[in-house]
mmCIF file of C-alpha atoms and ligand atoms in Angstrom:
data_model
loop_
_atom_site.group_PDB
_atom_site.id
_atom_site.type_symbol
_atom_site.label_atom_id
_atom_site.label_comp_id
_atom_site.label_asym_id
_atom_site.label_seq_id
_atom_site.Cartn_x
_atom_site.Cartn_y
_atom_site.Cartn_z
ATOM 1 C CA UNK A 1 0.037 0.195 0.029
ATOM 2 C CA UNK A 2 1.676 3.214 -1.425
ATOM 3 C CA UNK A 3 -0.149 4.831 1.649
ATOM 4 C CA UNK A 4 1.343 2.838 4.577
ATOM 5 C CA UNK A 5 4.486 3.425 3.249
ATOM 6 C CA UNK A 6 4.643 7.170 2.342
ATOM 7 C CA UNK A 7 3.105 7.279 6.158
ATOM 8 C CA UNK A 8 5.731 4.792 7.545
ATOM 9 C CA UNK A 9 8.707 6.722 6.092
ATOM 10 C CA UNK A 10 7.752 9.933 6.559
ATOM 11 C CA UNK A 11 7.212 9.262 10.470
ATOM 12 C CA UNK A 12 9.886 6.970 10.658
ATOM 13 C CA UNK A 13 12.110 10.365 9.617
ATOM 14 C CA UNK A 14 10.073 12.800 12.044
ATOM 15 C CA UNK A 15 12.607 12.994 14.755
ATOM 16 C CA UNK A 16 14.916 13.471 12.064
ATOM 17 C CA UNK A 17 13.143 16.344 10.518
ATOM 18 C CA UNK A 18 12.128 19.059 13.284
ATOM 19 C CA UNK A 19 15.431 19.026 15.105
ATOM 20 C CA UNK A 20 16.767 21.735 12.021
ATOM 21 C CA UNK A 21 13.473 24.000 12.468
ATOM 22 C CA UNK A 22 13.452 23.736 15.740
ATOM 23 C CA UNK A 23 16.985 25.080 15.477
ATOM 24 C CA UNK A 24 16.566 27.961 13.539
ATOM 25 C CA UNK A 25 13.531 28.813 16.235
ATOM 26 C CA UNK A 26 16.491 28.556 19.446
ATOM 27 C CA UNK A 27 19.289 29.140 17.389
ATOM 28 C CA UNK A 28 21.956 32.296 18.677
ATOM 29 C CA UNK A 29 24.639 32.092 21.337
ATOM 30 C CA UNK A 30 27.610 31.434 20.807
ATOM 31 C CA UNK A 31 28.965 29.053 17.919
ATOM 32 C CA UNK A 32 30.436 25.754 18.020
ATOM 33 C CA UNK A 33 33.237 26.125 16.824
ATOM 34 C CA UNK A 34 33.761 29.338 19.396
ATOM 35 C CA UNK A 35 35.169 31.504 16.397
ATOM 36 C CA UNK A 36 38.233 29.615 14.831
ATOM 37 C CA UNK A 37 39.203 29.135 11.599
ATOM 38 C CA UNK A 38 41.135 26.694 9.516
ATOM 39 C CA UNK A 39 42.845 28.048 6.339
ATOM 40 C CA UNK A 40 41.091 31.662 7.356
ATOM 41 C CA UNK A 41 38.149 30.094 6.390
ATOM 42 C CA UNK A 42 35.614 29.869 9.809
ATOM 43 C CA UNK A 43 34.887 26.261 10.734
ATOM 44 C CA UNK A 44 31.700 25.744 10.837
ATOM 45 C CA UNK A 45 30.232 29.693 11.438
ATOM 46 C CA UNK A 46 28.127 31.296 13.504
ATOM 47 C CA UNK A 47 24.887 29.908 11.827
ATOM 48 C CA UNK A 48 25.701 26.656 13.736
ATOM 49 C CA UNK A 49 25.088 26.786 17.833
ATOM 50 C CA UNK A 50 24.851 24.781 21.059
ATOM 51 C CA UNK A 51 22.071 26.751 22.073
ATOM 52 C CA UNK A 52 20.602 25.597 17.966
ATOM 53 C CA UNK A 53 22.165 22.323 18.792
ATOM 54 C CA UNK A 54 20.939 21.423 22.057
ATOM 55 C CA UNK A 55 17.309 22.916 21.203
ATOM 56 C CA UNK A 56 17.092 21.160 18.275
ATOM 57 C CA UNK A 57 18.040 18.026 19.536
ATOM 58 C CA UNK A 58 15.958 17.285 22.411
ATOM 59 C CA UNK A 59 12.772 18.926 20.750
ATOM 60 C CA UNK A 60 13.412 15.629 18.170
ATOM 61 C CA UNK A 61 14.039 13.291 20.803
ATOM 62 C CA UNK A 62 10.636 14.748 22.822
ATOM 63 C CA UNK A 63 8.797 14.327 19.482
ATOM 64 C CA UNK A 64 9.811 10.683 19.497
ATOM 65 C CA UNK A 65 8.951 10.128 23.106
ATOM 66 C CA UNK A 66 5.034 11.981 21.559
ATOM 67 C CA UNK A 67 5.000 10.242 18.807
ATOM 68 C CA UNK A 68 5.278 6.905 21.253
ATOM 69 C CA UNK A 69 2.358 8.552 23.171
ATOM 70 C CA UNK A 70 0.449 8.470 19.737
ATOM 71 C CA UNK A 71 0.964 5.419 17.575
ATOM 72 C CA UNK A 72 -1.414 3.353 19.174
ATOM 73 C CA UNK A 73 -4.481 5.900 18.161
ATOM 74 C CA UNK A 74 -2.888 6.720 14.045
ATOM 75 C CA UNK A 75 -2.000 3.107 13.649
ATOM 76 C CA UNK A 76 -5.771 2.926 14.434
ATOM 77 C CA UNK A 77 -7.166 5.629 12.652
ATOM 78 C CA UNK A 78 -4.529 4.961 9.573
ATOM 79 C CA UNK A 79 -4.144 1.580 9.046
ATOM 80 C CA UNK A 80 -0.692 1.676 8.077
ATOM 81 C CA UNK A 81 2.363 -0.065 9.868
ATOM 82 C CA UNK A 82 4.784 2.782 11.314
ATOM 83 C CA UNK A 83 7.435 2.315 13.706
ATOM 84 C CA UNK A 84 8.034 3.229 17.452
ATOM 85 C CA UNK A 85 10.871 5.204 18.371
ATOM 86 C CA UNK A 86 13.433 2.951 21.779
ATOM 87 C CA UNK A 87 15.460 5.769 23.505
ATOM 88 C CA UNK A 88 18.113 4.692 21.383
ATOM 89 C CA UNK A 89 16.942 5.734 18.452
ATOM 90 C CA UNK A 90 15.094 8.854 19.108
ATOM 91 C CA UNK A 91 18.597 10.592 19.751
ATOM 92 C CA UNK A 92 20.636 8.528 16.815
ATOM 93 C CA UNK A 93 17.649 10.803 14.640
ATOM 94 C CA UNK A 94 17.631 13.724 16.273
ATOM 95 C CA UNK A 95 21.445 14.502 17.357
ATOM 96 C CA UNK A 96 22.304 12.905 13.795
ATOM 97 C CA UNK A 97 20.533 14.902 11.353
ATOM 98 C CA UNK A 98 21.894 17.957 14.022
ATOM 99 C CA UNK A 99 24.752 16.415 13.216
ATOM 100 C CA UNK A 100 25.122 15.616 9.738
ATOM 101 C CA UNK A 101 23.537 19.333 9.093
ATOM 102 C CA UNK A 102 27.314 20.875 11.515
ATOM 103 C CA UNK A 103 29.205 18.793 8.588
ATOM 104 C CA UNK A 104 27.885 20.040 5.609
ATOM 105 C CA UNK A 105 28.695 23.221 7.524
ATOM 106 C CA UNK A 106 32.251 21.735 8.322
ATOM 107 C CA UNK A 107 32.347 21.278 4.210
ATOM 108 C CA UNK A 108 30.570 24.210 2.375
ATOM 109 C CA UNK A 109 33.969 26.704 4.430
ATOM 110 C CA UNK A 110 36.250 24.678 3.281
ATOM 111 C CA UNK A 111 34.721 24.622 -0.293
ATOM 112 C CA UNK A 112 34.109 28.485 0.388
ATOM 113 C CA UNK A 113 30.697 28.892 1.232
ATOM 114 C CA UNK A 114 30.023 31.483 3.318
ATOM 115 C CA UNK A 115 27.450 31.019 6.533
ATOM 116 C CA UNK A 116 23.834 30.593 4.331
ATOM 117 C CA UNK A 117 24.783 30.333 0.447
ATOM 118 C CA UNK A 118 22.355 27.547 -0.557
ATOM 119 C CA UNK A 119 24.824 24.028 -2.100
ATOM 120 C CA UNK A 120 21.198 21.715 -3.739
ATOM 121 C CA UNK A 121 21.095 18.542 -2.448
ATOM 122 C CA UNK A 122 22.894 19.284 0.422
ATOM 123 C CA UNK A 123 21.448 21.394 2.202
ATOM 124 C CA UNK A 124 18.692 19.069 1.626
ATOM 125 C CA UNK A 125 20.398 15.481 2.307
ATOM 126 C CA UNK A 126 22.749 16.759 4.795
ATOM 127 C CA UNK A 127 21.060 15.802 8.175
ATOM 128 C CA UNK A 128 19.449 12.544 6.440
ATOM 129 C CA UNK A 129 22.763 11.074 5.905
ATOM 130 C CA UNK A 130 23.776 11.906 9.437
ATOM 131 C CA UNK A 131 20.177 10.597 10.875
ATOM 132 C CA UNK A 132 21.024 7.499 9.250
ATOM 133 C CA UNK A 133 23.965 6.663 10.408
ATOM 134 C CA UNK A 134 23.658 7.579 13.667
ATOM 135 C CA UNK A 135 21.036 5.517 14.248
ATOM 136 C CA UNK A 136 22.296 2.440 12.466
ATOM 137 C CA UNK A 137 25.359 3.439 15.352
ATOM 138 C CA UNK A 138 22.995 3.707 18.419
ATOM 139 C CA UNK A 139 20.268 0.469 17.339
ATOM 140 C CA UNK A 140 21.490 -0.929 14.266
ATOM 141 C CA UNK A 141 18.912 -3.755 14.954
ATOM 142 C CA UNK A 142 15.996 -0.873 14.440
ATOM 143 C CA UNK A 143 17.358 1.505 11.740
ATOM 144 C CA UNK A 144 17.802 -2.464 9.180
ATOM 145 C CA UNK A 145 14.436 -3.081 10.668
ATOM 146 C CA UNK A 146 12.280 -0.004 10.117
ATOM 147 C CA UNK A 147 14.012 1.899 6.845
ATOM 148 C CA UNK A 148 13.096 -1.162 3.922
ATOM 149 C CA UNK A 149 14.909 -0.467 1.216
ATOM 150 C CA UNK A 150 11.047 0.518 -0.330
ATOM 151 C CA UNK A 151 11.154 3.443 2.544
ATOM 152 C CA UNK A 152 14.493 4.792 2.151
ATOM 153 C CA UNK A 153 13.446 5.740 -1.562
ATOM 154 C CA UNK A 154 10.527 7.277 -0.198
ATOM 155 C CA UNK A 155 12.673 9.118 1.992
ATOM 156 C CA UNK A 156 15.616 10.388 -0.516
ATOM 157 C CA UNK A 157 12.697 11.616 -2.823
ATOM 158 C CA UNK A 158 10.057 13.130 -0.608
ATOM 159 C CA UNK A 159 12.852 15.321 2.219
ATOM 160 C CA UNK A 160 14.461 17.183 -0.545
ATOM 161 C CA UNK A 161 10.649 18.543 -1.611
ATOM 162 C CA UNK A 162 9.325 18.800 2.398
ATOM 163 C CA UNK A 163 12.452 21.042 2.970
ATOM 164 C CA UNK A 164 12.349 23.370 0.173
ATOM 165 C CA UNK A 165 8.961 23.879 1.124
ATOM 166 C CA UNK A 166 9.300 24.279 5.451
ATOM 167 C CA UNK A 167 11.997 26.459 4.872
ATOM 168 C CA UNK A 168 10.727 28.798 1.832
ATOM 169 C CA UNK A 169 7.634 28.657 4.851
ATOM 170 C CA UNK A 170 9.913 29.678 7.407
ATOM 171 C CA UNK A 171 11.274 32.593 4.638
ATOM 172 C CA UNK A 172 8.167 33.974 4.092
ATOM 173 C CA UNK A 173 7.183 33.841 7.683
ATOM 174 C CA UNK A 174 9.925 35.586 8.555
ATOM 175 C CA UNK A 175 12.516 33.071 10.867
ATOM 176 C CA UNK A 176 14.624 32.534 8.809
ATOM 177 C CA UNK A 177 17.581 34.858 6.652
ATOM 178 C CA UNK A 178 16.937 32.388 3.847
ATOM 179 C CA UNK A 179 14.550 30.173 2.168
ATOM 180 C CA UNK A 180 16.766 26.892 1.736
HETATM 181 N N1 LIG B 1 20.794 26.831 13.831
HETATM 182 C C1 LIG B 1 21.546 27.187 15.204
HETATM 183 N N2 LIG B 1 22.427 25.671 15.141
HETATM 184 C C2 LIG B 1 22.673 24.733 14.116
HETATM 185 C C3 LIG B 1 22.175 24.605 13.342
HETATM 186 C C4 LIG B 1 21.041 25.726 12.840
HETATM 187 O O1 LIG B 1 21.271 27.768 16.081
HETATM 188 N N3 LIG B 1 22.855 23.734 14.551
HETATM 189 C C5 LIG B 1 20.783 28.214 13.342
HETATM 190 C C6 LIG B 1 21.294 29.711 13.500
HETATM 191 O O2 LIG B 1 20.476 30.920 14.084
HETATM 192 C C7 LIG B 1 21.243 29.210 11.981
HETATM 193 C C8 LIG B 1 19.279 28.722 11.333
HETATM 194 O O3 LIG B 1 19.703 27.727 12.055
HETATM 195 O O4 LIG B 1 20.931 30.105 10.969
HETATM 196 C C9 LIG B 1 19.866 27.962 10.036
HETATM 197 O O5 LIG B 1 20.324 26.891 9.779
HETATM 198 P P1 LIG B 1 21.284 26.089 8.519
HETATM 199 O O6 LIG B 1 20.048 27.009 7.175
HETATM 200 O O7 LIG B 1 21.574 25.432 8.762
HETATM 201 O O8 LIG B 1 22.005 27.327 8.598
HETATM 202 P P2 LIG B 1 23.050 28.481 7.757
HETATM 203 O O9 LIG B 1 22.775 30.144 8.486
HETATM 204 O O10 LIG B 1 22.219 28.871 6.592
HETATM 205 O O11 LIG B 1 24.453 28.411 7.939
HETATM 206 P P3 LIG B 1 25.298 27.241 6.950
HETATM 207 O O12 LIG B 1 25.739 27.874 5.589
HETATM 208 O O13 LIG B 1 26.847 27.196 7.849
HETATM 209 O O14 LIG B 1 24.358 26.208 7.370
HETATM 210 MG MG1 LIG B 2 21.105 27.607 5.647
HETATM 211 K K1 LIG B 3 21.807 23.285 6.045
#
């Protein structure tokens, strides 16, 4: 069932989707790199802060806990096959999403791109790679069982579309400096 497949893939990724948006709202304060540079360029830049990273991770984990509580109701309503989130999986997805985004900023600075510059592809999938990698590390059996190949295919296609629309929305609402 296509509905069940798409619902399962997006549900499984929700704890990885919200951290970046929460970080946009919570960001500010001390940058993680403390202003340090490498080869004359910022290590990460002012867009990666301790507060944004911590709040983003906590919001992602809290969402996973909320989804666990809602699970029976939503499964009954949709008739879809949806995963629940053990704590290790929740932390893997949420913290991994933040680390993937931070890793991308490190790469962008090495490529000489200023904070906020768009790097199509990297911007939309960095947090997916980070989330799946850390989930696989912290909760390997759960990750393999949850992210079947069809679900992974849905994630890779749907995530950039969701990312572009939510960021454009955040930009229009004045919450984000750039629409990507
Ligand atoms: N943010 C944060 N901490 C993070 C990630 C994001 O504080 N770990 C906040 C910052 O205020 C950042 C905003 O969310 O400016 C938007 O995030 P993002 O687009 O990822 O950062 P950019 O400012 O575009 O910087 P970069 O070019 O390094 O991606
Ligand atoms: Mg950006
Ligand atoms: K980013």
